Amino acid sequence: MKRTGLIVIAMMLAISTFLAACGNRSASDQPSGGQTPAASPSASGGGSSENQGPTQSYNFNMSIPVGETSTWFLAAQEFARLADEKSNGRIKINLFANNQLSGGDNVKAIEFLIQGKNDLSYDSTIFYSLVDEKFGVISAPFLFKDWADVDQKLGGEGGEALKALLREKGIEPLGLGQNGFRQVTNNSRQIKTPDDLKGLKFRIPGIKMYVDLWELFGANPVQMSFPELFPALQQGVVDGQENPIDLIHSTKFYEVQKYLTMWNYSFDAIVMGMNKKLFDSLHPEDQEILREAATAANEYQVKLSREKESQQIAELEQLMEVHYPTEEELNAFKEKVSPIYEKYGPVWGQELLDAFRN
């Protein structure tokens, strides 16, 4: 009897142990409830159950192509601060200026974002056009008239078309900033008509559309790295250059350039984007946190850049001869660039172009 009793007891203990093990396996199959360490850049999963909010912590890396004093970097700092605040410290965003994550290579920075090697970036649409020419539509000559026109188009059908193109490339657009209109400086004469550009050497971005455009003007477009530009202007290797006001002012081109023409001939937007697979893997509440933080950060960047530009223009008016073309003068330039739309319209796609023209 004693032996039989011991056998029964042993069997009961074995069954209890088995049931406990099964219970533990079921529990371990459920989300951990935020007990995991901070996520790596490629981490996935929302870290929550259906009946509770997100609990997963993340450490994301964000690449910015310019320096820490730029409005881009200041906006990225605001984005990181708001994401941290709105998530109660669960979402941390590490910022890397001057495209450190891609060795300073602007194109690689975007390619890394698409591939998931970077989590987030804040990049110019000019750089995007080197990855896919369709993004060059944003920089099409005289596509935007002024700031009000920019706000209307980026906030409307044009902006939505741009975001759709980004998603096709594997990037989730969190928001759009603005690098501004590109103006032209030179050291030879004031630019009032297309003929005033003839024969002058201008440093331009290394993009085919810009080469074709400046050749249409009758100028001699030259491509060189940005660090080479100031000494080239100083030594007369090139006569002029084109860039947004912030770069013209901060690089002190007024020391080696006499004339500035405010013609708003091309525009440059900034994309705050996230790897789409990574974004899609997040809990919906975390997605909303990032969207809200990015919206506020981009509004901050636009406000900062416009305030800064107004101050810089006022200073440049004291340091250079500044010309504001009349509507009649601008129309002469616009007529000159119509072949660009004929050539690149099929590249950009008529539907995308119309989204910005409507």
Coordinates of C-alpha atoms in Angstrom, one line a residue:
M1 CA 0.0 0.0 0.0
K2 CA 2.8 2.4 1.0
R3 CA 4.5 1.8 -2.4
T4 CA 1.2 2.3 -4.3
G5 CA 0.6 5.6 -2.4
L6 CA 4.1 6.8 -3.3
I7 CA 3.6 6.0 -7.0
V8 CA 0.3 7.9 -7.0
I9 CA 1.9 10.9 -5.3
A10 CA 4.8 10.9 -7.8
M11 CA 2.3 10.8 -10.7
M12 CA 0.4 13.7 -9.4
L13 CA 3.6 15.7 -8.9
A14 CA 4.6 15.0 -12.5
I15 CA 1.2 16.0 -13.9
S16 CA 1.4 19.3 -11.8
T17 CA 4.8 20.0 -13.2
F18 CA 3.7 19.4 -16.8
L19 CA 0.7 21.7 -16.4
A20 CA 2.8 24.4 -14.9
A21 CA 5.3 24.1 -17.7
C22 CA 2.4 24.4 -20.3
G23 CA 1.1 27.5 -18.4
N24 CA 4.6 29.1 -18.5
R25 CA 4.9 28.4 -22.2
S26 CA 1.6 30.2 -22.9
A27 CA 2.6 33.2 -20.8
S28 CA 6.0 33.5 -22.6
D29 CA 4.3 33.5 -26.0
Q30 CA 2.6 36.8 -25.0
P31 CA 4.2 40.3 -25.4
S32 CA 6.7 41.0 -22.7
G33 CA 4.9 44.2 -21.5
G34 CA 7.9 46.4 -22.0
Q35 CA 10.5 44.3 -20.1
T36 CA 12.8 44.2 -23.2
P37 CA 15.8 46.5 -23.6
A38 CA 15.7 49.5 -25.9
A39 CA 15.1 48.6 -29.5
S40 CA 17.9 48.5 -32.0
P41 CA 17.4 50.5 -35.2
S42 CA 15.9 47.4 -36.9
A43 CA 13.7 46.4 -34.0
S44 CA 10.1 45.5 -34.8
G45 CA 6.9 44.9 -33.0
G46 CA 4.7 47.3 -31.0
G47 CA 5.6 45.8 -27.6
S48 CA 2.0 45.8 -26.4
S49 CA -1.1 43.6 -26.1
E50 CA -4.5 44.4 -27.6
N51 CA -5.8 45.8 -24.3
Q52 CA -2.9 48.1 -23.4
G53 CA -0.9 50.9 -24.9
P54 CA 2.7 50.6 -26.3
T55 CA 5.4 49.7 -23.8
Q56 CA 8.4 49.0 -26.0
S57 CA 11.4 51.3 -25.8
Y58 CA 13.3 52.4 -28.8
N59 CA 16.7 54.0 -29.7
F60 CA 16.5 55.3 -33.2
N61 CA 19.3 56.9 -35.2
M62 CA 18.6 60.0 -37.4
S63 CA 20.9 61.3 -40.1
I64 CA 21.1 65.1 -41.0
P65 CA 23.2 66.2 -43.9
V66 CA 24.2 69.6 -42.4
G67 CA 25.8 71.0 -39.3
E68 CA 24.5 71.5 -35.8
T69 CA 23.8 75.3 -36.2
S70 CA 21.5 74.8 -39.1
T71 CA 17.7 75.1 -38.9
W72 CA 17.6 71.5 -40.0
F73 CA 19.5 70.2 -37.0
L74 CA 17.6 72.5 -34.6
A75 CA 14.3 71.1 -36.0
A76 CA 15.6 67.5 -35.6
Q77 CA 16.5 68.3 -32.0
E78 CA 12.9 69.5 -31.5
F79 CA 11.6 66.3 -33.1
A80 CA 13.7 64.2 -30.7
R81 CA 12.6 66.2 -27.7
L82 CA 8.9 66.0 -28.5
A83 CA 9.1 62.2 -29.3
D84 CA 10.8 61.6 -26.0
E85 CA 8.3 63.8 -24.1
K86 CA 5.2 62.4 -25.8
S87 CA 6.3 58.8 -25.2
N88 CA 7.3 59.3 -21.6
G89 CA 10.9 58.6 -22.4
R90 CA 10.3 55.4 -24.4
I91 CA 11.4 56.8 -27.8
K92 CA 14.9 58.1 -28.0
I93 CA 16.3 59.6 -31.2
N94 CA 20.0 60.0 -31.6
L95 CA 21.1 62.8 -34.0
F96 CA 24.0 62.6 -36.4
A97 CA 25.0 65.8 -38.2
N98 CA 26.9 66.0 -41.5
N99 CA 25.7 62.6 -42.5
Q100 CA 28.1 60.8 -40.2
L101 CA 26.2 57.6 -40.6
S102 CA 27.0 57.4 -44.3
G103 CA 30.5 58.8 -44.2
G104 CA 29.3 62.2 -45.4
D105 CA 27.7 60.8 -48.6
N106 CA 24.4 62.4 -49.3
V107 CA 23.1 59.7 -51.7
K108 CA 24.2 56.9 -49.4
A109 CA 22.3 58.5 -46.5
I110 CA 19.1 58.1 -48.5
E111 CA 19.9 54.6 -49.8
F112 CA 20.7 53.6 -46.2
L113 CA 17.3 54.9 -45.1
I114 CA 15.6 52.8 -47.8
Q115 CA 17.6 49.7 -46.9
G116 CA 16.9 50.1 -43.2
K117 CA 20.5 50.8 -42.3
N118 CA 19.4 54.3 -41.1
D119 CA 16.1 54.7 -39.1
L120 CA 15.4 58.3 -39.9
S121 CA 16.7 61.1 -42.0
Y122 CA 16.1 64.8 -42.7
D123 CA 17.2 65.3 -46.3
S124 CA 16.8 67.6 -49.3
T125 CA 14.7 66.7 -52.2
I126 CA 17.7 67.6 -54.4
F127 CA 19.6 64.7 -52.8
Y128 CA 16.5 62.5 -53.3
S129 CA 16.6 63.4 -57.0
L130 CA 20.0 61.7 -57.3
V131 CA 18.3 58.5 -56.1
D132 CA 15.2 58.9 -58.3
E133 CA 14.9 61.7 -60.9
K134 CA 11.2 62.0 -60.2
F135 CA 12.0 63.9 -57.0
G136 CA 13.5 66.6 -59.2
V137 CA 10.0 67.9 -59.9
I138 CA 10.2 69.9 -56.7
S139 CA 13.2 71.9 -58.1
A140 CA 11.6 72.5 -61.5
P141 CA 12.3 76.1 -62.6
F142 CA 9.8 78.7 -61.4
L143 CA 7.4 76.0 -60.2
F144 CA 6.7 78.0 -57.1
K145 CA 6.1 81.7 -57.1
D146 CA 6.6 82.7 -53.4
W147 CA 6.2 81.3 -49.8
A148 CA 2.4 81.4 -50.0
D149 CA 2.5 79.3 -53.1
V150 CA 4.9 76.8 -51.5
D151 CA 2.7 76.4 -48.4
Q152 CA -0.4 75.9 -50.6
K153 CA 1.2 73.3 -52.9
L154 CA 3.2 71.3 -50.3
G155 CA 0.2 71.4 -48.0
G156 CA -2.1 70.2 -50.8
E157 CA -2.2 67.9 -53.8
G158 CA 1.5 68.4 -54.5
G159 CA 2.7 67.4 -51.0
E160 CA 0.5 64.3 -51.0
A161 CA 1.9 63.2 -54.4
L162 CA 5.4 63.7 -53.0
K163 CA 4.5 61.6 -49.9
A164 CA 3.1 58.8 -52.1
L165 CA 6.3 58.7 -54.1
L166 CA 8.4 58.5 -50.9
R167 CA 6.3 55.5 -49.7
E168 CA 6.9 53.8 -53.1
K169 CA 10.6 54.0 -52.3
G170 CA 10.2 52.5 -48.9
I171 CA 10.2 55.7 -46.9
E172 CA 7.4 56.9 -44.6
P173 CA 7.2 60.7 -44.8
L174 CA 6.7 62.2 -41.3
G175 CA 6.7 65.8 -42.5
L176 CA 8.2 68.3 -44.9
G177 CA 10.5 71.2 -44.1
Q178 CA 11.8 73.9 -46.4
N179 CA 15.3 74.7 -47.5
G180 CA 14.1 77.7 -49.4
F181 CA 14.3 79.4 -52.8
R182 CA 17.6 79.4 -54.7
Q183 CA 18.9 82.8 -55.7
V184 CA 21.9 83.7 -57.9
T185 CA 25.0 85.8 -57.2
N186 CA 27.9 86.8 -59.4
N187 CA 30.7 89.3 -59.6
S188 CA 30.3 90.6 -63.2
R189 CA 26.9 92.3 -63.6
Q190 CA 23.4 92.5 -62.3
I191 CA 21.1 89.8 -63.7
K192 CA 17.9 91.3 -65.1
T193 CA 17.5 89.3 -68.4
P194 CA 18.5 85.9 -69.7
D195 CA 21.1 87.7 -71.9
D196 CA 22.8 88.9 -68.7
L197 CA 23.7 85.2 -67.9
K198 CA 25.4 84.6 -71.3
G199 CA 29.0 83.6 -71.2
L200 CA 29.3 83.6 -67.4
K201 CA 30.6 80.6 -65.5
F202 CA 28.3 79.5 -62.7
R203 CA 28.8 76.7 -60.2
I204 CA 25.6 74.6 -60.0
P205 CA 24.4 71.4 -58.3
G206 CA 25.7 68.2 -59.9
I207 CA 22.3 67.3 -61.4
K208 CA 21.6 67.0 -65.1
M209 CA 18.4 69.1 -65.0
Y210 CA 20.4 72.1 -63.7
V211 CA 23.1 71.6 -66.3
D212 CA 20.5 71.7 -69.1
L213 CA 18.8 74.7 -67.5
W214 CA 21.8 76.9 -67.2
E215 CA 22.9 76.0 -70.7
L216 CA 19.5 77.2 -71.9
F217 CA 20.3 80.5 -70.3
G218 CA 23.5 80.7 -72.3
A219 CA 25.7 80.4 -69.2
N220 CA 28.6 78.0 -68.7
P221 CA 27.6 75.6 -65.8
V222 CA 30.4 74.3 -63.8
Q223 CA 30.2 71.5 -61.2
M224 CA 32.5 71.4 -58.2
S225 CA 32.2 70.5 -54.5
F226 CA 30.8 73.1 -52.1
P227 CA 34.1 73.5 -50.1
E228 CA 35.9 74.4 -53.4
L229 CA 33.4 77.1 -54.3
F230 CA 34.5 80.1 -52.1
P231 CA 38.1 80.0 -53.3
A232 CA 36.9 79.5 -56.9
L233 CA 34.8 82.6 -56.6
Q234 CA 37.7 84.5 -54.9
Q235 CA 40.1 83.5 -57.7
G236 CA 37.7 84.1 -60.5
V237 CA 37.6 80.4 -61.6
V238 CA 33.8 80.9 -61.7
D239 CA 31.9 84.1 -62.0
G240 CA 28.9 83.2 -59.8
Q241 CA 26.8 80.5 -58.0
E242 CA 23.3 79.8 -57.0
N243 CA 22.1 78.7 -53.5
P244 CA 19.4 79.5 -50.9
I245 CA 20.0 82.7 -49.0
D246 CA 21.1 80.9 -45.8
L247 CA 24.1 79.4 -47.6
I248 CA 24.9 82.6 -49.4
H249 CA 24.9 84.5 -46.1
S250 CA 26.5 81.9 -43.8
T251 CA 29.3 81.1 -46.3
K252 CA 30.0 84.9 -46.6
F253 CA 29.8 84.9 -50.4
Y254 CA 29.2 88.6 -50.1
E255 CA 32.9 88.9 -49.5
V256 CA 33.7 87.7 -53.1
Q257 CA 30.4 88.5 -54.9
K258 CA 29.0 91.9 -55.7
Y259 CA 25.5 91.1 -57.2
L260 CA 22.5 89.2 -55.9
T261 CA 19.4 88.5 -57.9
M262 CA 16.3 87.4 -55.9
W263 CA 14.4 85.5 -58.6
N264 CA 13.1 82.4 -56.7
Y265 CA 14.1 80.3 -59.7
S266 CA 14.2 76.9 -58.0
F267 CA 12.9 75.5 -54.7
D268 CA 14.3 72.9 -52.3
A269 CA 12.1 71.0 -49.8
I270 CA 13.3 68.8 -46.9
V271 CA 11.9 65.4 -46.1
M272 CA 11.7 64.1 -42.6
G273 CA 11.4 60.4 -43.3
M274 CA 11.6 57.0 -41.6
N275 CA 12.3 53.6 -43.0
K276 CA 8.7 52.4 -43.9
K277 CA 9.1 48.8 -42.7
L278 CA 10.3 50.1 -39.3
F279 CA 7.5 52.6 -39.1
D280 CA 4.8 50.0 -40.1
S281 CA 6.1 47.7 -37.3
L282 CA 5.4 50.3 -34.6
H283 CA 2.3 50.4 -32.4
P284 CA -0.3 52.9 -33.9
E285 CA 0.1 55.1 -30.9
D286 CA 3.8 55.3 -31.4
Q287 CA 3.3 56.1 -35.1
E288 CA 1.0 59.0 -34.1
I289 CA 3.6 60.2 -31.5
L290 CA 6.2 60.4 -34.3
R291 CA 3.8 62.1 -36.7
E292 CA 2.8 64.7 -34.2
A293 CA 6.4 65.4 -33.2
A294 CA 7.5 65.7 -36.8
T295 CA 4.7 68.0 -37.7
A296 CA 5.6 70.4 -34.9
A297 CA 9.3 70.1 -35.7
N298 CA 8.8 71.0 -39.3
E299 CA 6.6 73.9 -38.5
Y300 CA 9.4 75.1 -36.2
Q301 CA 12.0 74.7 -39.0
V302 CA 9.9 76.7 -41.5
K303 CA 9.3 79.5 -38.9
L304 CA 13.0 79.6 -38.0
S305 CA 14.3 79.5 -41.6
R306 CA 11.9 82.3 -42.7
E307 CA 12.8 84.5 -39.8
K308 CA 16.5 83.9 -40.3
E309 CA 16.2 84.5 -44.1
S310 CA 14.5 87.9 -43.5
Q311 CA 17.3 89.0 -41.3
Q312 CA 19.9 87.7 -43.7
I313 CA 18.4 89.5 -46.7
A314 CA 18.3 92.7 -44.7
E315 CA 22.1 92.3 -44.0
L316 CA 22.9 91.3 -47.6
E317 CA 21.1 94.4 -48.9
Q318 CA 23.8 96.4 -47.1
L319 CA 26.6 94.3 -48.4
M320 CA 25.6 93.6 -52.0
E321 CA 23.7 95.1 -54.9
V322 CA 20.4 93.3 -54.7
H323 CA 17.9 93.1 -57.5
Y324 CA 14.3 92.1 -57.3
P325 CA 13.1 91.2 -60.8
T326 CA 9.8 92.6 -62.1
E327 CA 7.0 90.3 -63.3
E328 CA 8.0 91.2 -66.9
E329 CA 11.6 90.3 -66.3
L330 CA 10.7 87.0 -64.6
N331 CA 8.4 86.1 -67.6
A332 CA 11.4 86.4 -69.9
F333 CA 13.2 83.8 -67.8
K334 CA 10.1 81.5 -67.6
E335 CA 9.8 81.5 -71.4
K336 CA 13.4 80.5 -71.7
V337 CA 13.0 77.4 -69.6
S338 CA 10.0 75.8 -71.3
P339 CA 12.2 73.2 -73.0
I340 CA 13.1 71.8 -69.5
Y341 CA 9.5 70.9 -68.9
E342 CA 9.3 69.3 -72.4
K343 CA 12.4 67.2 -71.7
Y344 CA 11.8 66.3 -68.0
G345 CA 8.0 66.2 -67.9
P346 CA 8.1 62.5 -69.0
V347 CA 10.8 61.8 -66.4
W348 CA 8.9 63.3 -63.5
G349 CA 5.5 62.0 -64.8
Q350 CA 2.7 64.3 -65.9
E351 CA 0.5 63.3 -63.0
L352 CA 3.2 64.3 -60.5
L353 CA 3.9 67.5 -62.3
D354 CA 0.2 68.4 -62.5
A355 CA -0.2 67.9 -58.8
F356 CA 2.2 70.8 -58.2
R357 CA 0.9 72.9 -61.1
N358 CA -2.8 72.7 -60.1

